[in-house]
C-alpha positions in Angstrom: 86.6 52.2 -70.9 84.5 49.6 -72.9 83.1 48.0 -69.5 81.7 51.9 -68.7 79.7 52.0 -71.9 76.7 50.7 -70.9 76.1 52.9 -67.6 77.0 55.9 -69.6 73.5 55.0 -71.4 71.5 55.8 -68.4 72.5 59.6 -68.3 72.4 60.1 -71.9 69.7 62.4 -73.2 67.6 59.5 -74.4 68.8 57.4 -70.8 67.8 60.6 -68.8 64.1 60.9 -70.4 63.3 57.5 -70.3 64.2 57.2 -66.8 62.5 60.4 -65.8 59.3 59.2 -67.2 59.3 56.2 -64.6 59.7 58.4 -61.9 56.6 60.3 -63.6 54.2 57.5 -62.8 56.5 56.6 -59.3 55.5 60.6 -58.6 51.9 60.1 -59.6 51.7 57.2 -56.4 53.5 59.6 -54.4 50.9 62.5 -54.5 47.8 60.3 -54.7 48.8 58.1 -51.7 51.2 59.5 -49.7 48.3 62.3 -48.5 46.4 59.1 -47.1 48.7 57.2 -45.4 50.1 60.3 -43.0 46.2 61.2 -42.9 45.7 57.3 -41.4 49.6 58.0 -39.4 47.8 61.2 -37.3 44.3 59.5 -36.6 46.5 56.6 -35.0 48.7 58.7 -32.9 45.6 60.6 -32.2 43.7 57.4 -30.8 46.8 56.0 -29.5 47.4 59.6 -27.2 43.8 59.6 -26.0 43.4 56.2 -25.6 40.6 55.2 -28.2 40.7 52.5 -30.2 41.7 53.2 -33.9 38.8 55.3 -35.9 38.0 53.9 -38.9 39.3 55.0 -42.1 37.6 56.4 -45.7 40.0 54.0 -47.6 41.2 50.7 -46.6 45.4 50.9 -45.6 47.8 52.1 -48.0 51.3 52.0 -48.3 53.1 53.4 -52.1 53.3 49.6 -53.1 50.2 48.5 -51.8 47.3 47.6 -53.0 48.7 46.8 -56.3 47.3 49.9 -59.0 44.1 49.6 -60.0 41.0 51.2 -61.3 40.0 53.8 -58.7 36.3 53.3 -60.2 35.9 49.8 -61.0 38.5 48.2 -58.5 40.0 46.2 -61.2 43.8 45.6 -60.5 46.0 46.8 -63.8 47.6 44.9 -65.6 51.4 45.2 -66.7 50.7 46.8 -70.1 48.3 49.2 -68.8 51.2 50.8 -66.4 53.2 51.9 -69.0 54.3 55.1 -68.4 52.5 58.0 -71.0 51.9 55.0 -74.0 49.0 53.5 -71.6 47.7 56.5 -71.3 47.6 57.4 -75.4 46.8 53.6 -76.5 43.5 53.5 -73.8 42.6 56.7 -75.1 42.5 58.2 -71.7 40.2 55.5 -70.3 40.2 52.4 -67.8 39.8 49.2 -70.6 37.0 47.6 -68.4 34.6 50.1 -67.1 35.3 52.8 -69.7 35.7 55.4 -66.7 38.4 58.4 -67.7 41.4 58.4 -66.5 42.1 62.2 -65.7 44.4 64.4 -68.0 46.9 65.2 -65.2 48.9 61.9 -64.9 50.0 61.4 -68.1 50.9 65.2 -68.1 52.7 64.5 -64.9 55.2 61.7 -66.6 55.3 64.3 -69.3 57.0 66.9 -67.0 59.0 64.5 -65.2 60.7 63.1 -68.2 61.2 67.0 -69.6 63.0 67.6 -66.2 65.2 64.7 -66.1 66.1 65.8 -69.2 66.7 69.5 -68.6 68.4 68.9 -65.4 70.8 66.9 -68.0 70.8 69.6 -70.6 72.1 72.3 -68.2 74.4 70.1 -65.6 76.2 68.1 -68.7 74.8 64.3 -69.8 76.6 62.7 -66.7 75.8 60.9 -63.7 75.2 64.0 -61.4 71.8 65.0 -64.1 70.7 61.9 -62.4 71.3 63.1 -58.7 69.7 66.7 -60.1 66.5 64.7 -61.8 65.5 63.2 -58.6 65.7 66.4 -57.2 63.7 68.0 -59.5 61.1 65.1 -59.0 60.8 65.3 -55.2 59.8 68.7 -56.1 57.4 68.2 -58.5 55.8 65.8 -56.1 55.8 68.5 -52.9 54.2 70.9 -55.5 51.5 68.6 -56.4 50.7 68.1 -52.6 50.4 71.1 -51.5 48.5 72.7 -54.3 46.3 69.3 -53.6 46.0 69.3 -49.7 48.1 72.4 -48.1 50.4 69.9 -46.8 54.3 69.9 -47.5 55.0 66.4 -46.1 57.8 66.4 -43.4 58.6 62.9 -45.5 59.6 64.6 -48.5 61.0 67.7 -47.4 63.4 66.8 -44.7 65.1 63.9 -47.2 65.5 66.8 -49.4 67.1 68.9 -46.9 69.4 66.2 -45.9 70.2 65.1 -49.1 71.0 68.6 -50.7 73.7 68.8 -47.6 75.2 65.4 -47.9 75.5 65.7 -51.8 77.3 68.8 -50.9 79.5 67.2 -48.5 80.7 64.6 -51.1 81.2 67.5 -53.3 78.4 66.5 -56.1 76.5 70.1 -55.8 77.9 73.3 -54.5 80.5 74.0 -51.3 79.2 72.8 -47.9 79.4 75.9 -46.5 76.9 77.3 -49.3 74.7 74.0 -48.8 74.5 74.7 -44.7 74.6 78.9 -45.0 71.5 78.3 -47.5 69.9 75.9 -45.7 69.6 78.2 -42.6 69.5 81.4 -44.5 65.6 80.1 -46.1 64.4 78.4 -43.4 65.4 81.5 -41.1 64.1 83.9 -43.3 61.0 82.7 -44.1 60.8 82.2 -40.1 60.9 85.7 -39.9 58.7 86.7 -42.4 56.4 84.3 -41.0 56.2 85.5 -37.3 56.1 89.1 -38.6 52.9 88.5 -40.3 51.7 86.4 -37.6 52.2 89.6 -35.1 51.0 92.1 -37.2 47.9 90.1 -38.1 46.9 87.9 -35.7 46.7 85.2 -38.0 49.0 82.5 -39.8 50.1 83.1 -43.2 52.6 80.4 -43.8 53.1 76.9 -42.6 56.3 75.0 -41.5 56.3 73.1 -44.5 56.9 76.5 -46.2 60.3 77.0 -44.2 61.2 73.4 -44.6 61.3 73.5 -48.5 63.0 76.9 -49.1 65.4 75.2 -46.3 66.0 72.4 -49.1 66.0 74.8 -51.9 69.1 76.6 -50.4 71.1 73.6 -49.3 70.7 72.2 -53.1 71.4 75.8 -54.7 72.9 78.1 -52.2 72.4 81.6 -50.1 73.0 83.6 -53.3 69.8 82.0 -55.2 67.6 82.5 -52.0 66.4 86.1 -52.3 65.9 86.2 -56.5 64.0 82.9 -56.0 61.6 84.1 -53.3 61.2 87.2 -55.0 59.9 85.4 -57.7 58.1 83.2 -56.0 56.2 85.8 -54.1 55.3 87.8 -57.5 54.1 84.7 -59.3 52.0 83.6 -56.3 50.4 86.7 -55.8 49.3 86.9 -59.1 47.8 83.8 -59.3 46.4 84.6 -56.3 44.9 87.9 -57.6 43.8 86.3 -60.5 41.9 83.4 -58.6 40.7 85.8 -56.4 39.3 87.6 -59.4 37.3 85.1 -60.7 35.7 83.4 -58.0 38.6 80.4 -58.0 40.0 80.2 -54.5 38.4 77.5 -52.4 36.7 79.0 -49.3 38.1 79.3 -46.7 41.7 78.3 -48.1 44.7 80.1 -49.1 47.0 79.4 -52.0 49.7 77.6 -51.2 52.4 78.8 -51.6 54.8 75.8 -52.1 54.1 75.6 -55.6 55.4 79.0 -56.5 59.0 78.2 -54.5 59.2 74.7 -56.4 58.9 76.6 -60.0 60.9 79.1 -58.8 63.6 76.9 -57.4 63.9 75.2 -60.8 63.3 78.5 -62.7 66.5 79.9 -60.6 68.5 76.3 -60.7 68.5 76.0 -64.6 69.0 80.0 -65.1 72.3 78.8 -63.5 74.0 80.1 -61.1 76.6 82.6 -62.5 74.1 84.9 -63.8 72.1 85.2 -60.5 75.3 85.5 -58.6 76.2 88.1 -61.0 72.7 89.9 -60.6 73.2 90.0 -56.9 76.8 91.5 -57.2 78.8 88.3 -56.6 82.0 87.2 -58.7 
């Protein structure tokens, strides 16, 4: 038992939050860059189909590793100390160390969250390996959140690995039955289908995207049918009063809606860490 010791420290509660604040900053390069590099993806399969030569881009090529982080207004390239997750933040006082620019509020708040959720999704499944599994989870979510509310894009690179991966963890029998990963996988992504191409009838107009369907898709292979219809309920009611209350006060960007991607990520984890014996209760299961 001695030689297990050591890898028992990594889902420990102090394991779990230190290794959920890495993935913090690792999310924080996910939503900054990973808008740009499918933007740069579609302009070359654009120019590739009709022939042009590749357009120019706003920013030179990016990939999540490179160019090396740096200063978005001074160009400098970090150094080590200064990528510290949260304590770079607090010991630059929130500003770059050679040009003095700020360095905005939500990335340290980002590795906040992250770290809280590693650390929740170990609170609720036990302080053992699977919290891991459950804490990358939680961050692919937090990152799909981010870019949507950012861009109105749920990136077919995130969501799909977290379709596939909530049905294979099932499979191996980390998560739920197989049967409830693959029954809520096609129960969201159907339903919201249908909800989707009713509005679209009625109206004329679109009122969800495909990314939409994709992530509850994910959602109910990680959590199951039964959490599908208390977590869209509760998706919808929190959206459409932020909505109402943007809409209030002059907030909503013209011409854009507000995504709703957002609202199913905080309710997906709202519903996951309820747990699911009391929902399944609530909707009259055993």
């Amino acid at each position: 038992m001695m030689h297990t010791e050591p890898w028992s420290l990594l889902w420990s509660p102090w394991g779990l939050a230190l290794i959920g604040l890495c993935v913090g900053s690792f999310v924080n390069v996910v939503v900054r860059r990973l808008p740009h590099i499918l933007e740069d993806r579609w302009r070359a399969e654009a120019a590739e189909v009709l022939g042009l030569a590749d357009p120019p881009t706003a920013h030179q090529p990016m990939s999540l590793s490179h160019p090396p982080s740096h200063c978005p207004a001074c160009g400098r390239r970090l150094r080590w100390h200064e990528l510290i997750p949260l304590w770079s933040w607090l010991r630059l006082r929130g500003r770059c160390a050679t040009c003095g620019a700020p360095i905005g509020m939500r990335l340290p708040l980002v590795e906040a969250v992250t770290m809280t959720l590693f650390w929740a999704m170990g609170w609720h499944w036990g302080f053992q390996p699977v919290a891991l599994l459950w804490g990358a989870w939680s961050a692919t979510l937090l990152a799909l959140a981010l870019i949507d509310w950012d861009t109105l894009l749920l990136p077919d690179d995130l969501t799909l690995p977290l379709l596939w991966a909530g049905l294979c963890a099932a499979a191996l029998g980390w998560t739920i039955p197989p049967t409830d990963a693959i029954a809520g996988a096609a129960w969201g992504w159907g339903s919201l289908w249908l909800v989707a191409t009713v509005f679209r009838r009625i109206t004329g107009r679109e009122g969800m995207g495909g990314g939409d369907l994709k992530l509850l898709a994910a959602l109910g292979a990680w959590l199951g049918p039964l959490m599908l219809l208390p977590l869209v309920m509760m998706a919808s009611l929190s959206g459409a009063l932020v909505g109402w209350w943007m809409a209030r006060g002059g907030r909503l960007r013209e011409g854009r809606f507000v995504p709703f991607g957002p609202f199913l990520v905080l309710a997906g984890l709202a519903v996951a860490l309820a747990g699911s014996p009391r929902w399944g209760l609530w909707m009259g299961g055993s």
